[in-house]
mmCIF file of C-alpha atoms in Angstrom:
data_model
loop_
_atom_site.group_PDB
_atom_site.id
_atom_site.type_symbol
_atom_site.label_atom_id
_atom_site.label_comp_id
_atom_site.label_asym_id
_atom_site.label_seq_id
_atom_site.Cartn_x
_atom_site.Cartn_y
_atom_site.Cartn_z
ATOM 1 C CA GLU A 1 19.697 -195.087 -26.055
ATOM 2 C CA LYS A 2 23.366 -196.360 -25.510
ATOM 3 C CA ASN A 3 27.348 -195.132 -25.936
ATOM 4 C CA SER A 4 28.296 -198.752 -28.052
ATOM 5 C CA GLY A 5 27.374 -202.159 -29.009
ATOM 6 C CA GLU A 6 23.347 -202.266 -27.910
ATOM 7 C CA ARG A 7 22.332 -201.267 -25.229
ATOM 8 C CA SER A 8 23.270 -199.491 -22.143
ATOM 9 C CA VAL A 9 22.314 -199.024 -18.520
ATOM 10 C CA LEU A 10 19.890 -196.672 -16.950
ATOM 11 C CA CYS A 11 19.979 -196.126 -13.875
ATOM 12 C CA THR A 12 16.315 -194.851 -12.013
ATOM 13 C CA ASN A 13 14.557 -194.450 -9.079
ATOM 14 C CA ARG A 14 18.068 -192.920 -7.092
ATOM 15 C CA GLN A 15 17.290 -191.935 -3.091
ATOM 16 C CA ARG A 16 20.716 -190.234 -2.546
ATOM 17 C CA LYS A 17 23.795 -189.099 -4.745
ATOM 18 C CA GLY A 18 25.658 -192.983 -3.847
ATOM 19 C CA HIS A 19 22.665 -194.942 -5.281
ATOM 20 C CA GLY A 20 23.786 -195.777 -9.280
ATOM 21 C CA VAL A 21 25.343 -199.173 -10.663
ATOM 22 C CA MET A 22 27.715 -201.230 -9.189
ATOM 23 C CA GLN A 23 30.136 -204.021 -9.996
ATOM 24 C CA ASP A 24 31.680 -207.025 -7.671
ATOM 25 C CA MET A 25 35.207 -206.440 -8.463
ATOM 26 C CA ALA A 26 36.782 -209.081 -5.939
ATOM 27 C CA GLU A 27 39.775 -211.089 -6.786
ATOM 28 C CA ARG A 28 40.190 -208.972 -9.508
ATOM 29 C CA LEU A 29 41.613 -205.610 -8.141
ATOM 30 C CA GLU A 30 44.934 -205.366 -5.720
ATOM 31 C CA GLY A 31 45.424 -203.539 -3.211
ATOM 32 C CA ASN A 32 48.804 -200.670 -3.604
ATOM 33 C CA LYS A 33 48.426 -200.663 -7.100
ATOM 34 C CA ARG A 34 47.075 -198.382 -10.312
ATOM 35 C CA TYR A 35 43.820 -198.915 -12.500
ATOM 36 C CA THR A 36 42.794 -196.340 -14.617
ATOM 37 C CA VAL A 37 38.932 -196.482 -15.210
ATOM 38 C CA SER A 38 36.376 -195.201 -17.358
ATOM 39 C CA CYS A 39 32.894 -195.653 -17.687
ATOM 40 C CA TRP A 40 30.719 -193.286 -20.691
ATOM 41 C CA ALA A 41 27.319 -191.557 -19.656
ATOM 42 C CA LYS A 42 24.738 -189.292 -20.285
ATOM 43 C CA LEU A 43 21.514 -187.724 -18.417
ATOM 44 C CA LYS A 44 18.311 -188.518 -19.313
ATOM 45 C CA ASN A 45 16.128 -185.912 -16.817
ATOM 46 C CA ALA A 46 18.601 -182.854 -16.110
ATOM 47 C CA ASP A 47 20.831 -180.810 -18.179
ATOM 48 C CA SER A 48 23.845 -181.482 -16.476
ATOM 49 C CA ALA A 49 25.520 -183.547 -13.147
ATOM 50 C CA ASN A 50 27.817 -184.593 -12.472
ATOM 51 C CA LEU A 51 29.415 -188.661 -12.406
ATOM 52 C CA ASP A 52 31.668 -190.060 -9.591
ATOM 53 C CA LEU A 53 33.148 -193.860 -11.004
ATOM 54 C CA LYS A 54 34.804 -194.879 -7.790
ATOM 55 C CA LEU A 55 36.830 -197.947 -6.936
ATOM 56 C CA ARG A 56 35.229 -198.281 -3.229
ATOM 57 C CA TYR A 57 36.624 -201.338 -0.930
ATOM 58 C CA LYS A 58 37.162 -202.272 2.430
ATOM 59 C CA ASP A 59 41.079 -202.524 4.214
ATOM 60 C CA ASP A 60 40.883 -204.500 7.454
ATOM 61 C CA GLY A 61 37.322 -204.314 7.286
ATOM 62 C CA VAL A 62 37.426 -200.347 6.935
ATOM 63 C CA LEU A 63 35.439 -198.391 4.020
ATOM 64 C CA ARG A 64 37.094 -196.554 1.992
ATOM 65 C CA SER A 65 37.385 -194.998 -1.963
ATOM 66 C CA THR A 66 39.065 -193.776 -4.040
ATOM 67 C CA THR A 67 37.341 -191.696 -7.150
ATOM 68 C CA VAL A 68 37.579 -189.576 -10.432
ATOM 69 C CA ASN A 69 34.413 -187.460 -11.523
ATOM 70 C CA GLY A 70 32.995 -185.583 -14.782
ATOM 71 C CA ASN A 71 30.336 -182.884 -16.255
ATOM 72 C CA ILE A 72 27.987 -185.105 -18.171
ATOM 73 C CA ASN A 73 24.993 -183.570 -19.989
ATOM 74 C CA ASN A 74 21.180 -184.978 -21.858
ATOM 75 C CA ASN A 75 23.034 -184.352 -25.074
ATOM 76 C CA SER A 76 26.021 -186.454 -25.645
ATOM 77 C CA TRP A 77 27.377 -189.084 -24.240
ATOM 78 C CA THR A 78 30.846 -187.774 -22.026
ATOM 79 C CA LYS A 79 33.203 -189.878 -21.208
ATOM 80 C CA VAL A 80 34.500 -190.380 -17.170
ATOM 81 C CA LYS A 81 37.769 -191.479 -16.922
ATOM 82 C CA GLY A 82 41.017 -191.084 -14.301
ATOM 83 C CA ASP A 83 43.394 -193.003 -12.426
ATOM 84 C CA LEU A 84 42.532 -194.026 -8.842
ATOM 85 C CA THR A 85 45.158 -196.275 -6.614
ATOM 86 C CA VAL A 86 43.510 -199.086 -4.229
ATOM 87 C CA ASP A 87 45.850 -198.191 -1.376
ATOM 88 C CA VAL A 88 45.239 -200.480 1.214
ATOM 89 C CA THR A 89 47.784 -201.810 4.531
ATOM 90 C CA GLY A 90 45.899 -204.779 5.696
ATOM 91 C CA ALA A 91 43.145 -207.343 4.230
ATOM 92 C CA LEU A 92 41.520 -206.190 0.656
ATOM 93 C CA THR A 93 38.381 -207.284 0.478
ATOM 94 C CA ASN A 94 34.472 -206.159 -0.765
ATOM 95 C CA VAL A 95 35.938 -204.317 -3.849
ATOM 96 C CA ALA A 96 33.305 -202.494 -6.569
ATOM 97 C CA ILE A 97 33.214 -200.268 -8.819
ATOM 98 C CA ILE A 98 30.600 -197.573 -8.886
ATOM 99 C CA ALA A 99 28.532 -194.927 -11.232
ATOM 100 C CA SER A 100 27.218 -191.940 -9.023
ATOM 101 C CA GLY A 101 26.982 -189.012 -8.279
ATOM 102 C CA PRO A 102 24.689 -186.835 -9.598
ATOM 103 C CA GLU A 103 21.493 -185.457 -7.426
ATOM 104 C CA ALA A 104 18.866 -187.931 -5.733
ATOM 105 C CA GLY A 105 16.456 -187.980 -8.368
ATOM 106 C CA VAL A 106 18.243 -187.848 -11.451
ATOM 107 C CA GLU A 107 18.585 -190.952 -13.718
ATOM 108 C CA TYR A 108 21.378 -191.535 -16.336
ATOM 109 C CA TRP A 109 22.847 -194.098 -18.688
ATOM 110 C CA VAL A 110 26.302 -195.266 -17.832
ATOM 111 C CA ASP A 111 27.686 -197.995 -20.608
ATOM 112 C CA ASP A 112 31.520 -199.326 -21.688
ATOM 113 C CA CYS A 113 33.056 -199.249 -17.806
ATOM 114 C CA SER A 114 36.385 -200.429 -18.013
ATOM 115 C CA ALA A 115 38.960 -200.965 -15.014
ATOM 116 C CA VAL A 116 43.083 -201.560 -15.983
ATOM 117 C CA THR A 117 45.888 -202.008 -14.740
ATOM 118 C CA ASN A 118 48.354 -202.226 -17.327
ATOM 119 C CA PRO A 119 49.717 -199.362 -18.439
ATOM 120 C CA ASN A 120 49.843 -197.543 -21.764
ATOM 121 C CA LEU A 121 52.753 -199.896 -23.704
ATOM 122 C CA VAL A 122 52.943 -197.440 -26.627
ATOM 123 C CA LEU A 123 54.889 -195.002 -25.592
ATOM 124 C CA ASN A 124 54.437 -191.410 -26.817
ATOM 125 C CA PRO A 125 50.951 -192.014 -27.801
ATOM 126 C CA GLY A 126 49.818 -188.920 -28.144
ATOM 127 C CA PHE A 127 52.522 -187.472 -29.509
ATOM 128 C CA GLU A 128 52.412 -184.869 -27.830
ATOM 129 C CA ASN A 129 56.543 -184.845 -26.624
ATOM 130 C CA ALA A 130 57.248 -181.387 -26.401
ATOM 131 C CA ASN A 131 60.607 -181.452 -27.548
ATOM 132 C CA ASN A 132 60.004 -184.245 -31.218
ATOM 133 C CA GLY A 133 56.169 -185.299 -31.753
ATOM 134 C CA LEU A 134 56.988 -188.024 -33.659
ATOM 135 C CA LEU A 135 59.596 -189.087 -30.931
ATOM 136 C CA ASN A 136 58.915 -193.290 -31.061
ATOM 137 C CA TRP A 137 57.150 -193.384 -34.542
ATOM 138 C CA SER A 138 58.500 -193.587 -37.722
ATOM 139 C CA ALA A 139 56.833 -194.675 -41.455
ATOM 140 C CA ASN A 140 55.453 -198.137 -41.889
ATOM 141 C CA GLY A 141 56.833 -197.305 -46.456
ATOM 142 C CA VAL A 142 58.923 -195.117 -45.603
ATOM 143 C CA SER A 143 61.103 -196.731 -49.126
ATOM 144 C CA ALA A 144 57.648 -196.624 -50.773
ATOM 145 C CA GLY A 145 57.279 -192.600 -49.877
ATOM 146 C CA VAL A 146 55.316 -192.506 -47.356
ATOM 147 C CA THR A 147 55.345 -189.327 -45.253
ATOM 148 C CA ILE A 148 54.574 -188.815 -41.205
ATOM 149 C CA GLU A 149 54.289 -185.354 -39.744
ATOM 150 C CA ILE A 150 52.336 -183.724 -36.551
ATOM 151 C CA SER A 151 48.964 -182.030 -37.061
ATOM 152 C CA ASN A 152 47.316 -179.960 -35.486
ATOM 153 C CA GLU A 153 44.004 -181.759 -36.615
ATOM 154 C CA LYS A 154 43.302 -183.793 -32.839
ATOM 155 C CA ASN A 155 41.577 -186.360 -30.790
ATOM 156 C CA SER A 156 43.060 -184.866 -27.941
ATOM 157 C CA GLY A 157 45.752 -183.030 -26.450
ATOM 158 C CA GLU A 158 47.445 -180.624 -28.918
ATOM 159 C CA ARG A 159 48.322 -182.699 -31.502
ATOM 160 C CA SER A 160 48.030 -186.103 -33.707
ATOM 161 C CA VAL A 161 49.850 -188.245 -37.060
ATOM 162 C CA LEU A 162 49.196 -187.253 -40.275
ATOM 163 C CA CYS A 163 50.403 -190.274 -42.811
ATOM 164 C CA THR A 164 50.761 -189.392 -46.330
ATOM 165 C CA ASN A 165 51.388 -190.684 -49.584
ATOM 166 C CA ARG A 166 50.361 -194.493 -48.956
ATOM 167 C CA GLN A 167 49.887 -195.996 -51.905
ATOM 168 C CA ARG A 168 49.238 -199.360 -50.127
ATOM 169 C CA LYS A 169 46.757 -200.682 -47.413
ATOM 170 C CA GLY A 170 49.616 -201.732 -45.233
ATOM 171 C CA HIS A 171 51.300 -198.101 -45.306
ATOM 172 C CA GLY A 172 50.892 -196.320 -42.512
ATOM 173 C CA VAL A 173 52.274 -195.145 -38.958
ATOM 174 C CA MET A 174 54.333 -197.420 -36.729
ATOM 175 C CA GLN A 175 56.336 -197.812 -33.736
ATOM 176 C CA ASP A 176 58.179 -200.856 -32.623
ATOM 177 C CA MET A 177 57.809 -202.542 -29.272
ATOM 178 C CA ALA A 178 60.079 -205.414 -29.747
ATOM 179 C CA GLU A 179 60.667 -205.956 -25.420
ATOM 180 C CA ARG A 180 57.100 -204.317 -24.440
ATOM 181 C CA LEU A 181 55.345 -206.924 -26.196
ATOM 182 C CA GLU A 182 55.428 -211.380 -24.767
ATOM 183 C CA GLY A 183 54.314 -213.830 -26.731
ATOM 184 C CA ASN A 184 50.705 -215.621 -25.837
ATOM 185 C CA LYS A 185 49.165 -212.684 -23.717
ATOM 186 C CA ARG A 186 46.050 -210.532 -24.823
ATOM 187 C CA TYR A 187 46.325 -207.527 -25.240
ATOM 188 C CA THR A 188 43.398 -204.491 -25.516
ATOM 189 C CA VAL A 189 44.449 -201.721 -28.571
ATOM 190 C CA SER A 190 42.582 -198.805 -29.404
ATOM 191 C CA CYS A 191 43.656 -195.595 -31.573
ATOM 192 C CA TRP A 192 41.693 -192.692 -32.819
ATOM 193 C CA ALA A 193 41.529 -191.994 -36.358
#
């Protein structure tokens, strides 16, 4: 059972809501930074439940946590995602990401976990700008007649972009990323299509 790839993890024998899957994030997360956390989850032995995705840490020895949650089910994989800030005034220790939350005894799968601090460098990424959905975007191949237009067909939000009149594989939608990308750095890029 998996959302993507070849496998996922199954959480069983849970005695409390706080029991689940966790990973030590020490030396990878920093205090007073905002992180976008996400995971995909699916229930095994219940119809519906809330899943908590949290960053748990100690601030000068005091245990703290910050959490996002979402409703998951047993019919399909659901993405739980949100922005969390690790607020500290002292020494940051014992940092972990944890996927837990359903009632004791509820079993669930977790897959494709992520915690990233990089802001999205793409401007107007969902074409949701109220005044101009195409703001910051242009057609790659406009001289060949390629057109882009706002569409109500969407993955999320209210709209997407539709590319038409493409004459070559390289024609599509593009955005100038000058002054936002740096040389010799690794970037994770993605889109829904």
